[in-house]
Amino acid sequence: MDSIPMKSPSAKHFQKQILDDYFDRLASARDRGQKVVYTFVPGNLTELILSFDLLPVYPEVNALQSALRGDSGNFVKRAEMAGHSEDVCSYVKCDIGMMLLGNTGPAGKPLPPPDLLLLSYTGCFTFMKWFENLAALYDCPIALLHVPYQAEGGVTPAMTRYVVRQLEEEIIPAMARVSGRPYDPEKIRAMCALAAQSESLFVRCLESAQHVPSPIDSYFGGVFYMFPIFTAFRGTLEAVKYYRLLLEEIEKRIRENRTAFTLEGDLPEERYRIVVEGPPNWTHFWELWKLFYRRGAVVVAGSYVRVGGIYDNGFRHDPDHPLESFARYCMGCYTNLSVPARVDLLTRFMEDYKADGLVVHSVKSCNSFGAGQLLILKEVEKRTAKPCGFIESDLVDPQYFSRAHIKNRLDAYFQMIDERRAYHDRNPGH
Amino acid sequence: MTLPDFDRLKALWEDPEFTEVAHWQARHPGAPVVGYLPAYAPRELVYAAGGLAVGLWGAGPQVEIIRGDIYYQSYICRLPRSVLETAPALGAFSGVIFPSICDVMRNLSGMWQILFPHQWAAYLDLPQNFSSETGGRFFHETLIDLATRILGHPPDAAYSQRLAQAIALTNRQTDLFRRLAGLRSKFPWKVPMDEWYTLLRSALVLHPEAHIPMLAAYLALAEKRDSRPLDHIRVHLAGAFCEQPTIGLLKTIEASGCYIVSHDLLLGLHWFTAPLKETGDPFESLVDGYLNRSGPAPFKYCGPREKAETFLALVREHRADGVIFAAPSFCDPSLLDRTLLREALETHGIPSASFKYAENTCQYSGIAEVAGTFSDSIRLWPKES
């Protein structure tokens, strides 16, 4: 398998170091008596979890890493043998299959069973069903945080109050019971301040792709940038250090006018600047990336690197109002936005990132992303007059990836952009 | 007293043009007509505004889907396609309510805002926190917002009075549903499945004032019916709370030797296990109904132990010999519940069978095979005692 594509060794190595350390701590958690919380990336309460000296585990991250390692197909099959339908989310099946086959984590080390299932029901209905199923497999308490949906394109005081009350009445007491520690507001305030620093740095990294040529690929490269902030490190010094290193390296690339890196070195020529909507395919991640960069396409912005939180609009964790800011953070995750709000955001990306078009990658497993994507495509096309393309596969079930089919679609799509450019060259002003 | 005209009733809810609704509107000029999608919406809020609540539960196999397919990938269920297909007939509706039962329904609420800007589209975020002070308070505020949408202004004291009357009205209707379900459970041969389903589903289109007398008359006749039981097993049908199977499919299950003695078809209409309170703040009564009187549902959070126990209690209450899981294709809530519930049944030695369907499934031979074999396996090879 190709290595993690981070050209800058210091950021890459630092990330590897903190992730290795995290998985080591997970593997030894039981022996050391440290308690473990399973939870989800969107709407994660990492600062709270860490403040109680609990260790978070993210099943969807395990699933995608299993797919990158080529293990997910077996896990999915195992879950289907246990009675799960071929129709349902493959993240769920990969996670359950992995558990039924011994719960060895992506780093090849055993994952401890959860001491608490923290069901942050944010932006994905299937999360609820997923953890109902996990709760039947593990003998541990479950705490639910219901995060209201931004159906009208905004957050009301009633929505914030509802989430804060749940944090106060359900989530914090559940963590205190499991950890045996009291809630420490000072610690939380300090962690929110660190989270805000990471968030500002992360936004600057993402916004660097507005530069022409883009120094980064914000989708295929971006998914590696987002790991620290979306998983176990937001609110820590490690995350701040990582994003400082990353930003320095990106700024150096801009100064040197370098294009985005690929698996085969810097992109020889940036021919197409693309915005991508939807999560990646993880079973054939590298192959899919090649289909883009070998045509000279770089992804300059996308929705997926906002799935664990949107910081582009100015939101930051607030040390002075930590619980309210957790509430606003959860409600602001990308998949918790209405379809019109998603259209607005993607349209804005098309303009801000000087994109040539939008590609929608639809995955069979995810209705939270998928339902409505075809309308999003039409709306963005209508509002930007830029060509939009559509490809489909799955998250972690390898049988739904058809390279030939996707290549065919992408080839036609890039030709469409060429034709559009040629037309504009022939008809200036149109 | 005579039996209702079932063909006419069936035609009412099968009609993709919603002609009956148009007639109602002509008789009630200016009154709001509000659509609601599966599985539960507080219809009382609409009745209290003098309006008609219309359940949009999909168009079945009658409608050819063209427009709907433009918006959905092949791996998304059929219901939102057929709802979009028939949407042009809803032009005179004031708005549509989208209850929070899954991601497809949730996103459809936003699609509606884009596609039909002349109508309001209200997402009904049903709380998953069941404390009256937390989830209850949030739901109360949600209901006030929804009433404001329906009325066009905030609800006043007079509206609250009418809301209390609407609650009393739907209580009468749901009481009849309960009695009919009780009769069906006890003597399934007295209430044929197609009649039961047709009566239930016509409540999606008719105002309760028109529906209740018909339901009461039918119940009185059915109780006296002199028909003979068949050698069928008794089954609970689970998983069909949203997208509906055809009546043909339900009849096929029955004809294959399985009396459906209880079910979650059209769940929102018969979801409450006890009447709503008719005194005090009527908004609080709706809140209390949802928090404390609603039954289990795949879209309602429940710990696995409680989910299993409630389900087993339901199966036992209706003395079901087994369970048939009927899930719409690509329905995460139903299919992910199925695994949990089947496990609970197996632990208690209760047999089950399962299949998937879509609202336009009209090939019944596979279903007949599943249901027939299931019935035979229970009747001919009973459990060793």
Short mmCIF file of C-alpha atoms in Angstrom, two decimals, chain A residues 3-422:
data_model
loop_
_atom_site.label_atom_id
_atom_site.label_comp_id
_atom_site.label_asym_id
_atom_site.label_seq_id
_atom_site.Cartn_x
_atom_site.Cartn_y
_atom_site.Cartn_z
CA SER A 3 2.26 5.49 2.40
CA ILE A 4 0.26 8.34 3.87
CA PRO A 5 0.77 11.12 1.35
CA MET A 6 2.11 14.00 3.35
CA LYS A 7 5.02 15.51 1.54
CA SER A 8 6.16 17.50 4.54
CA PRO A 9 7.91 15.00 6.77
CA SER A 10 7.68 16.88 10.00
CA ALA A 11 3.88 17.24 10.07
CA LYS A 12 3.44 13.77 8.69
CA HIS A 13 5.82 12.24 11.18
CA PHE A 14 4.37 14.15 14.06
CA GLN A 15 0.90 12.94 13.15
CA LYS A 16 2.14 9.37 12.89
CA GLN A 17 3.81 9.68 16.24
CA ILE A 18 0.71 10.97 18.05
CA LEU A 19 -1.55 8.42 16.35
CA ASP A 20 0.81 5.54 17.21
CA ASP A 21 0.90 6.75 20.76
CA TYR A 22 -2.91 6.96 20.83
CA PHE A 23 -3.33 3.39 19.58
CA ASP A 24 -0.71 2.17 22.08
CA ARG A 25 -2.63 3.83 24.87
CA LEU A 26 -5.83 2.24 23.62
CA ALA A 27 -4.25 -1.22 23.46
CA SER A 28 -3.00 -0.92 27.05
CA ALA A 29 -6.01 0.94 28.44
CA ARG A 30 -7.50 -2.09 30.18
CA ASP A 31 -4.22 -3.00 31.85
CA ARG A 32 -3.68 0.57 32.99
CA GLY A 33 -7.25 0.90 34.21
CA GLN A 34 -8.07 3.72 31.80
CA LYS A 35 -11.71 3.80 30.68
CA VAL A 36 -12.75 3.99 27.04
CA VAL A 37 -15.62 5.81 25.34
CA TYR A 38 -16.88 4.84 21.88
CA THR A 39 -18.37 7.79 20.04
CA PHE A 40 -18.75 9.35 16.58
CA VAL A 41 -16.73 11.95 14.68
CA PRO A 42 -19.59 14.35 13.81
CA GLY A 43 -20.62 16.06 17.03
CA ASN A 44 -17.76 14.54 18.99
CA LEU A 45 -17.19 15.81 22.52
CA THR A 46 -13.48 15.11 22.59
CA GLU A 47 -12.61 17.85 25.08
CA LEU A 48 -15.18 16.56 27.55
CA ILE A 49 -14.05 12.95 27.12
CA LEU A 50 -10.37 13.82 27.58
CA SER A 51 -11.11 16.09 30.53
CA PHE A 52 -12.42 13.05 32.40
CA ASP A 53 -9.22 11.19 31.46
CA LEU A 54 -11.26 8.88 29.25
CA LEU A 55 -9.98 7.67 25.87
CA PRO A 56 -12.20 8.11 22.82
CA VAL A 57 -12.64 5.47 20.11
CA TYR A 58 -14.36 6.35 16.82
CA PRO A 59 -15.90 3.31 15.14
CA GLU A 60 -16.26 5.02 11.77
CA VAL A 61 -12.53 5.85 11.80
CA ASN A 62 -11.77 2.21 12.56
CA ALA A 63 -14.00 1.22 9.67
CA LEU A 64 -12.36 3.52 7.16
CA GLN A 65 -8.89 2.51 8.31
CA SER A 66 -9.87 -1.15 7.98
CA ALA A 67 -10.91 -0.38 4.41
CA LEU A 68 -7.60 1.34 3.66
CA ARG A 69 -5.86 -1.81 4.91
CA GLY A 70 -8.08 -4.05 2.79
CA ASP A 71 -9.81 -5.71 5.75
CA SER A 72 -13.28 -4.22 5.53
CA GLY A 73 -14.69 -6.68 2.97
CA ASN A 74 -14.32 -9.57 5.43
CA PHE A 75 -15.76 -7.55 8.28
CA VAL A 76 -18.80 -6.59 6.22
CA LYS A 77 -19.35 -10.22 5.20
CA ARG A 78 -19.10 -11.35 8.81
CA ALA A 79 -21.79 -8.89 9.86
CA GLU A 80 -24.03 -10.00 7.01
CA MET A 81 -23.58 -13.59 8.19
CA ALA A 82 -24.83 -12.41 11.57
CA GLY A 83 -28.03 -11.22 9.91
CA HIS A 84 -27.35 -7.66 8.79
CA SER A 85 -28.90 -6.72 5.49
CA GLU A 86 -26.84 -5.96 2.39
CA ASP A 87 -28.88 -2.72 2.16
CA VAL A 88 -27.64 -1.04 5.31
CA CYS A 89 -24.64 1.20 6.03
CA SER A 90 -21.32 -0.60 5.51
CA TYR A 91 -19.63 1.40 8.29
CA VAL A 92 -22.02 -0.26 10.73
CA LYS A 93 -21.38 -3.71 9.29
CA CYS A 94 -17.61 -3.21 9.16
CA ASP A 95 -17.58 -2.18 12.80
CA ILE A 96 -19.81 -5.04 13.96
CA GLY A 97 -17.90 -7.54 11.81
CA MET A 98 -14.60 -6.32 13.24
CA MET A 99 -15.96 -6.75 16.74
CA LEU A 100 -17.26 -10.25 15.99
CA LEU A 101 -13.86 -11.19 14.59
CA GLY A 102 -11.93 -10.16 17.68
CA ASN A 103 -11.94 -6.36 17.63
CA THR A 104 -8.39 -5.91 16.42
CA GLY A 105 -7.98 -2.25 15.61
CA PRO A 106 -6.52 -0.62 12.52
CA ALA A 107 -3.03 -0.54 14.04
CA GLY A 108 -3.13 -4.32 14.42
CA LYS A 109 -3.58 -4.07 18.18
CA PRO A 110 -6.65 -5.15 20.11
CA LEU A 111 -9.18 -2.45 20.87
CA PRO A 112 -10.58 -2.42 24.39
CA PRO A 113 -14.34 -2.82 24.72
CA PRO A 114 -16.18 0.39 25.61
CA ASP A 115 -16.87 1.44 29.17
CA LEU A 116 -19.37 3.95 27.81
CA LEU A 117 -21.15 4.29 24.48
CA LEU A 118 -21.57 8.00 23.86
CA LEU A 119 -24.19 8.23 21.17
CA SER A 120 -23.87 11.73 19.80
CA TYR A 121 -26.79 11.65 17.41
CA THR A 122 -25.53 14.38 15.07
CA GLY A 123 -26.27 14.62 11.39
CA CYS A 124 -26.85 10.91 10.86
CA PHE A 125 -29.90 8.94 11.90
CA THR A 126 -28.10 5.62 11.40
CA PHE A 127 -25.73 6.51 14.26
CA MET A 128 -28.63 5.82 16.60
CA LYS A 129 -29.35 2.40 15.14
CA TRP A 130 -25.63 1.61 15.05
CA PHE A 131 -25.18 2.20 18.77
CA GLU A 132 -28.42 0.42 19.64
CA ASN A 133 -26.84 -2.59 17.98
CA LEU A 134 -23.48 -2.07 19.71
CA ALA A 135 -25.22 -1.70 23.07
CA ALA A 136 -26.65 -5.18 22.57
CA LEU A 137 -23.16 -6.56 21.95
CA TYR A 138 -21.34 -4.80 24.79
CA ASP A 139 -22.24 -4.81 28.43
CA CYS A 140 -21.81 -1.11 29.19
CA PRO A 141 -23.91 2.00 29.74
CA ILE A 142 -25.01 4.18 26.85
CA ALA A 143 -25.54 7.94 26.95
CA LEU A 144 -27.46 9.70 24.20
CA LEU A 145 -27.03 13.27 23.06
CA HIS A 146 -29.79 14.24 20.64
CA VAL A 147 -28.57 17.09 18.46
CA PRO A 148 -31.40 18.93 16.68
CA TYR A 149 -31.17 19.34 12.94
CA GLN A 150 -30.65 22.77 11.34
CA ALA A 151 -33.70 22.33 9.13
CA GLU A 152 -34.32 26.06 8.76
CA GLY A 153 -30.69 26.95 8.19
CA GLY A 154 -29.98 28.25 11.69
CA VAL A 155 -29.72 27.48 15.38
CA THR A 156 -32.45 28.75 17.71
CA PRO A 157 -32.06 29.41 21.45
CA ALA A 158 -34.43 26.49 22.09
CA MET A 159 -32.12 24.13 20.19
CA THR A 160 -29.06 25.29 22.13
CA ARG A 161 -30.89 25.03 25.46
CA TYR A 162 -31.98 21.49 24.61
CA VAL A 163 -28.43 20.33 23.88
CA VAL A 164 -26.92 22.09 26.90
CA ARG A 165 -29.49 20.54 29.23
CA GLN A 166 -28.68 17.10 27.88
CA LEU A 167 -24.97 17.76 28.43
CA GLU A 168 -25.64 18.83 32.00
CA GLU A 169 -28.18 16.16 32.88
CA GLU A 170 -27.10 13.12 30.88
CA ILE A 171 -23.68 13.31 29.30
CA ILE A 172 -21.51 14.89 31.98
CA PRO A 173 -22.99 12.76 34.79
CA ALA A 174 -22.51 9.61 32.67
CA MET A 175 -18.84 10.46 32.10
CA ALA A 176 -18.38 11.29 35.77
CA ARG A 177 -19.88 7.93 36.78
CA VAL A 178 -17.70 5.96 34.38
CA SER A 179 -14.49 7.83 35.12
CA GLY A 180 -15.04 8.30 38.83
CA ARG A 181 -13.96 11.94 38.44
CA PRO A 182 -15.89 15.16 38.81
CA TYR A 183 -16.49 17.62 36.01
CA ASP A 184 -13.59 20.07 35.88
CA PRO A 185 -14.72 23.38 34.35
CA GLU A 186 -11.24 24.91 34.43
CA LYS A 187 -9.81 22.03 32.46
CA ILE A 188 -12.62 22.31 29.93
CA ARG A 189 -12.06 26.03 29.51
CA ALA A 190 -8.36 25.45 28.83
CA MET A 191 -9.15 22.71 26.33
CA CYS A 192 -11.71 24.87 24.53
CA ALA A 193 -9.06 27.56 24.17
CA LEU A 194 -6.68 25.04 22.62
CA ALA A 195 -9.46 23.72 20.39
CA ALA A 196 -10.11 27.23 19.11
CA GLN A 197 -6.42 27.61 18.24
CA SER A 198 -6.41 24.32 16.30
CA GLU A 199 -9.60 25.32 14.53
CA SER A 200 -8.15 28.62 13.35
CA LEU A 201 -5.00 26.91 12.10
CA PHE A 202 -7.04 24.17 10.40
CA VAL A 203 -9.11 26.76 8.55
CA ARG A 204 -5.96 28.50 7.34
CA CYS A 205 -4.66 25.15 6.04
CA LEU A 206 -7.92 24.52 4.17
CA GLU A 207 -8.12 28.07 2.82
CA SER A 208 -4.61 27.77 1.40
CA ALA A 209 -6.28 25.89 -1.46
CA GLN A 210 -7.73 29.21 -2.64
CA HIS A 211 -4.24 29.95 -3.93
CA VAL A 212 -3.57 29.16 -7.59
CA PRO A 213 -2.00 26.69 -7.93
CA SER A 214 -3.35 25.00 -4.84
CA PRO A 215 -0.55 23.80 -2.55
CA ILE A 216 -2.74 20.96 -1.22
CA ASP A 217 -5.40 18.54 -2.34
CA SER A 218 -8.20 19.30 0.06
CA TYR A 219 -9.97 15.95 -0.31
CA PHE A 220 -7.50 13.13 -0.87
CA GLY A 221 -4.84 14.97 1.14
CA GLY A 222 -7.38 16.74 3.30
CA VAL A 223 -8.70 13.58 4.92
CA PHE A 224 -5.28 13.08 6.52
CA TYR A 225 -5.15 16.68 7.71
CA MET A 226 -8.50 16.37 9.41
CA PHE A 227 -7.70 13.31 11.54
CA PRO A 228 -6.18 15.10 14.54
CA ILE A 229 -8.89 17.73 14.80
CA PHE A 230 -11.79 15.39 14.16
CA THR A 231 -10.64 12.59 16.43
CA ALA A 232 -8.80 12.25 19.71
CA PHE A 233 -6.74 15.45 19.71
CA ARG A 234 -8.94 18.52 19.38
CA GLY A 235 -8.42 20.56 22.53
CA THR A 236 -4.86 19.33 23.07
CA LEU A 237 -1.43 20.88 22.62
CA GLU A 238 -0.56 18.09 20.18
CA ALA A 239 -3.27 19.23 17.77
CA VAL A 240 -2.10 22.85 17.94
CA LYS A 241 1.47 21.76 17.29
CA TYR A 242 0.42 19.55 14.39
CA TYR A 243 -1.56 22.30 12.65
CA ARG A 244 1.27 24.81 13.17
CA LEU A 245 3.69 22.42 11.51
CA LEU A 246 1.27 21.71 8.71
CA LEU A 247 0.56 25.36 8.06
CA GLU A 248 4.25 26.20 7.94
CA GLU A 249 4.81 23.51 5.35
CA ILE A 250 1.85 24.62 3.26
CA GLU A 251 2.94 28.25 3.37
CA LYS A 252 6.38 27.20 2.22
CA ARG A 253 4.81 25.42 -0.73
CA ILE A 254 2.89 28.58 -1.60
CA ARG A 255 6.07 30.65 -1.44
CA GLU A 256 7.71 28.16 -3.78
CA ASN A 257 4.63 28.21 -6.03
CA ARG A 258 4.36 24.44 -5.83
CA THR A 259 1.31 22.51 -6.88
CA ALA A 260 -0.44 19.95 -4.68
CA PHE A 261 1.42 16.76 -3.90
CA THR A 262 0.21 13.42 -5.25
CA LEU A 263 1.24 9.83 -4.75
CA GLU A 264 3.76 10.42 -7.55
CA GLY A 265 5.22 13.77 -6.47
CA ASP A 266 3.93 17.27 -7.15
CA LEU A 267 1.10 17.59 -9.65
CA PRO A 268 2.87 18.39 -12.94
CA GLU A 269 0.19 20.84 -14.05
CA GLU A 270 -2.96 22.02 -12.28
CA ARG A 271 -5.53 21.67 -15.06
CA TYR A 272 -8.76 21.39 -13.14
CA ARG A 273 -9.74 22.82 -9.77
CA ILE A 274 -12.59 20.76 -8.37
CA VAL A 275 -14.94 20.92 -5.38
CA VAL A 276 -16.08 17.49 -4.18
CA GLU A 277 -19.29 16.76 -2.30
CA GLY A 278 -19.53 13.51 -0.34
CA PRO A 279 -17.21 11.17 1.51
CA PRO A 280 -14.42 9.26 -0.26
CA ASN A 281 -14.36 5.62 -1.16
CA TRP A 282 -11.97 4.03 1.31
CA THR A 283 -11.47 0.59 -0.21
CA HIS A 284 -9.97 2.03 -3.41
CA PHE A 285 -8.90 5.39 -2.05
CA TRP A 286 -5.54 5.56 -3.81
CA GLU A 287 -6.99 4.39 -7.11
CA LEU A 288 -9.71 7.00 -6.98
CA TRP A 289 -7.17 9.70 -6.23
CA LYS A 290 -5.08 8.65 -9.25
CA LEU A 291 -8.14 9.01 -11.47
CA PHE A 292 -8.19 12.66 -10.48
CA TYR A 293 -4.56 13.71 -10.41
CA ARG A 294 -3.52 11.82 -13.54
CA ARG A 295 -5.91 14.12 -15.39
CA GLY A 296 -4.35 17.14 -13.67
CA ALA A 297 -7.28 17.59 -11.29
CA VAL A 298 -6.84 18.88 -7.76
CA VAL A 299 -9.63 19.03 -5.23
CA VAL A 300 -9.58 22.50 -3.74
CA ALA A 301 -12.52 22.20 -1.36
CA GLY A 302 -15.12 19.72 -0.27
CA SER A 303 -17.80 18.89 2.22
CA TYR A 304 -16.16 15.82 3.70
CA VAL A 305 -13.38 17.67 5.48
CA ARG A 306 -16.20 19.57 7.24
CA VAL A 307 -18.05 16.45 8.41
CA GLY A 308 -16.50 16.70 11.87
CA GLY A 309 -17.20 20.41 12.17
CA ILE A 310 -17.42 23.57 10.08
CA TYR A 311 -15.00 26.26 11.15
CA ASP A 312 -15.00 28.28 7.93
CA ASN A 313 -17.90 30.44 9.09
CA GLY A 314 -16.14 31.70 12.19
CA PHE A 315 -17.32 29.17 14.76
CA ARG A 316 -14.76 28.40 17.46
CA HIS A 317 -15.04 26.55 20.74
CA ASP A 318 -15.54 29.21 23.38
CA PRO A 319 -13.68 28.91 26.70
CA ASP A 320 -16.12 31.34 28.32
CA HIS A 321 -19.21 29.35 27.28
CA PRO A 322 -17.97 25.81 26.82
CA LEU A 323 -21.26 23.93 26.94
CA GLU A 324 -23.03 26.35 24.63
CA SER A 325 -20.12 26.10 22.22
CA PHE A 326 -20.27 22.28 22.31
CA ALA A 327 -23.93 22.61 21.40
CA ARG A 328 -23.24 25.01 18.54
CA TYR A 329 -20.33 22.89 17.34
CA CYS A 330 -22.49 19.74 17.19
CA MET A 331 -25.33 21.49 15.40
CA GLY A 332 -22.93 23.00 12.87
CA CYS A 333 -21.44 19.79 11.46
CA TYR A 334 -21.91 19.49 7.71
CA THR A 335 -24.38 16.61 7.68
CA ASN A 336 -26.50 18.45 10.24
CA LEU A 337 -27.12 21.20 7.68
CA SER A 338 -30.24 21.35 5.54
CA VAL A 339 -30.03 20.71 1.81
CA PRO A 340 -30.38 24.44 0.94
CA ALA A 341 -27.58 25.28 3.39
CA ARG A 342 -25.37 22.65 1.76
CA VAL A 343 -26.08 24.17 -1.65
CA ASP A 344 -25.12 27.61 -0.31
CA LEU A 345 -21.87 26.33 1.18
CA LEU A 346 -20.79 24.43 -1.93
CA THR A 347 -21.69 27.37 -4.16
CA ARG A 348 -19.57 29.59 -1.98
CA PHE A 349 -16.67 27.13 -2.19
CA MET A 350 -16.94 27.14 -5.98
CA GLU A 351 -16.44 30.89 -5.95
CA ASP A 352 -13.95 31.30 -3.11
CA TYR A 353 -11.74 28.46 -4.32
CA LYS A 354 -11.96 29.46 -8.01
CA ALA A 355 -13.19 26.01 -8.93
CA ASP A 356 -13.89 24.75 -12.44
CA GLY A 357 -16.66 22.46 -11.29
CA LEU A 358 -18.25 20.22 -8.69
CA VAL A 359 -18.03 16.43 -8.51
CA VAL A 360 -20.56 14.64 -6.34
CA HIS A 361 -19.32 11.33 -5.00
CA SER A 362 -22.35 9.41 -3.79
CA VAL A 363 -21.87 6.39 -1.56
CA LYS A 364 -24.44 3.65 -1.26
CA SER A 365 -24.04 3.47 2.49
CA CYS A 366 -24.79 7.02 3.46
CA ASN A 367 -28.27 8.50 3.15
CA SER A 368 -27.25 11.43 5.29
CA PHE A 369 -24.98 12.59 2.50
CA GLY A 370 -26.66 10.84 -0.41
CA ALA A 371 -30.36 11.70 -0.21
CA GLY A 372 -30.64 15.02 -2.01
CA GLN A 373 -27.23 15.02 -3.66
CA LEU A 374 -28.68 14.98 -7.17
CA LEU A 375 -30.70 18.09 -6.39
CA ILE A 376 -27.63 19.71 -4.83
CA LEU A 377 -25.75 18.99 -8.06
CA LYS A 378 -28.47 20.60 -10.18
CA GLU A 379 -28.73 23.64 -7.92
CA VAL A 380 -24.99 24.29 -7.77
CA GLU A 381 -24.80 23.91 -11.55
CA LYS A 382 -27.67 26.36 -11.97
CA ARG A 383 -26.19 28.93 -9.60
CA THR A 384 -22.58 28.77 -10.76
CA ALA A 385 -22.99 27.86 -14.43
CA LYS A 386 -20.08 25.48 -13.91
CA PRO A 387 -20.17 21.83 -14.97
CA CYS A 388 -21.04 19.30 -12.29
CA GLY A 389 -20.31 15.57 -12.40
CA PHE A 390 -21.53 12.52 -10.55
CA ILE A 391 -19.78 9.30 -9.53
CA GLU A 392 -20.85 6.60 -7.09
CA SER A 393 -19.41 3.77 -5.04
CA ASP A 394 -19.46 2.95 -1.33
CA LEU A 395 -17.59 3.74 1.86
CA VAL A 396 -16.03 0.45 2.95
CA ASP A 397 -17.74 -2.33 1.02
CA PRO A 398 -15.27 -3.13 -1.78
CA GLN A 399 -17.80 -4.78 -4.06
CA TYR A 400 -19.39 -1.44 -4.95
CA PHE A 401 -16.30 0.14 -6.48
CA SER A 402 -16.17 -0.05 -10.27
CA ARG A 403 -13.00 1.60 -11.52
CA ALA A 404 -13.97 1.44 -15.20
CA HIS A 405 -17.34 3.00 -14.55
CA ILE A 406 -15.92 5.85 -12.46
CA LYS A 407 -13.07 6.47 -14.90
CA ASN A 408 -15.54 6.67 -17.74
CA ARG A 409 -17.63 9.23 -15.86
CA LEU A 410 -14.63 11.32 -14.82
CA ASP A 411 -13.11 11.29 -18.31
CA ALA A 412 -16.38 12.53 -19.74
CA TYR A 413 -16.62 15.13 -17.00
CA PHE A 414 -13.15 16.58 -17.60
CA GLN A 415 -13.87 16.64 -21.33
CA MET A 416 -16.99 18.63 -20.53
CA ILE A 417 -14.89 21.22 -18.69
CA ASP A 418 -12.50 21.36 -21.68
CA GLU A 419 -15.40 21.86 -24.05
CA ARG A 420 -16.82 24.59 -21.85
CA ARG A 421 -13.47 26.36 -21.81
CA ALA A 422 -13.10 26.03 -25.59
#
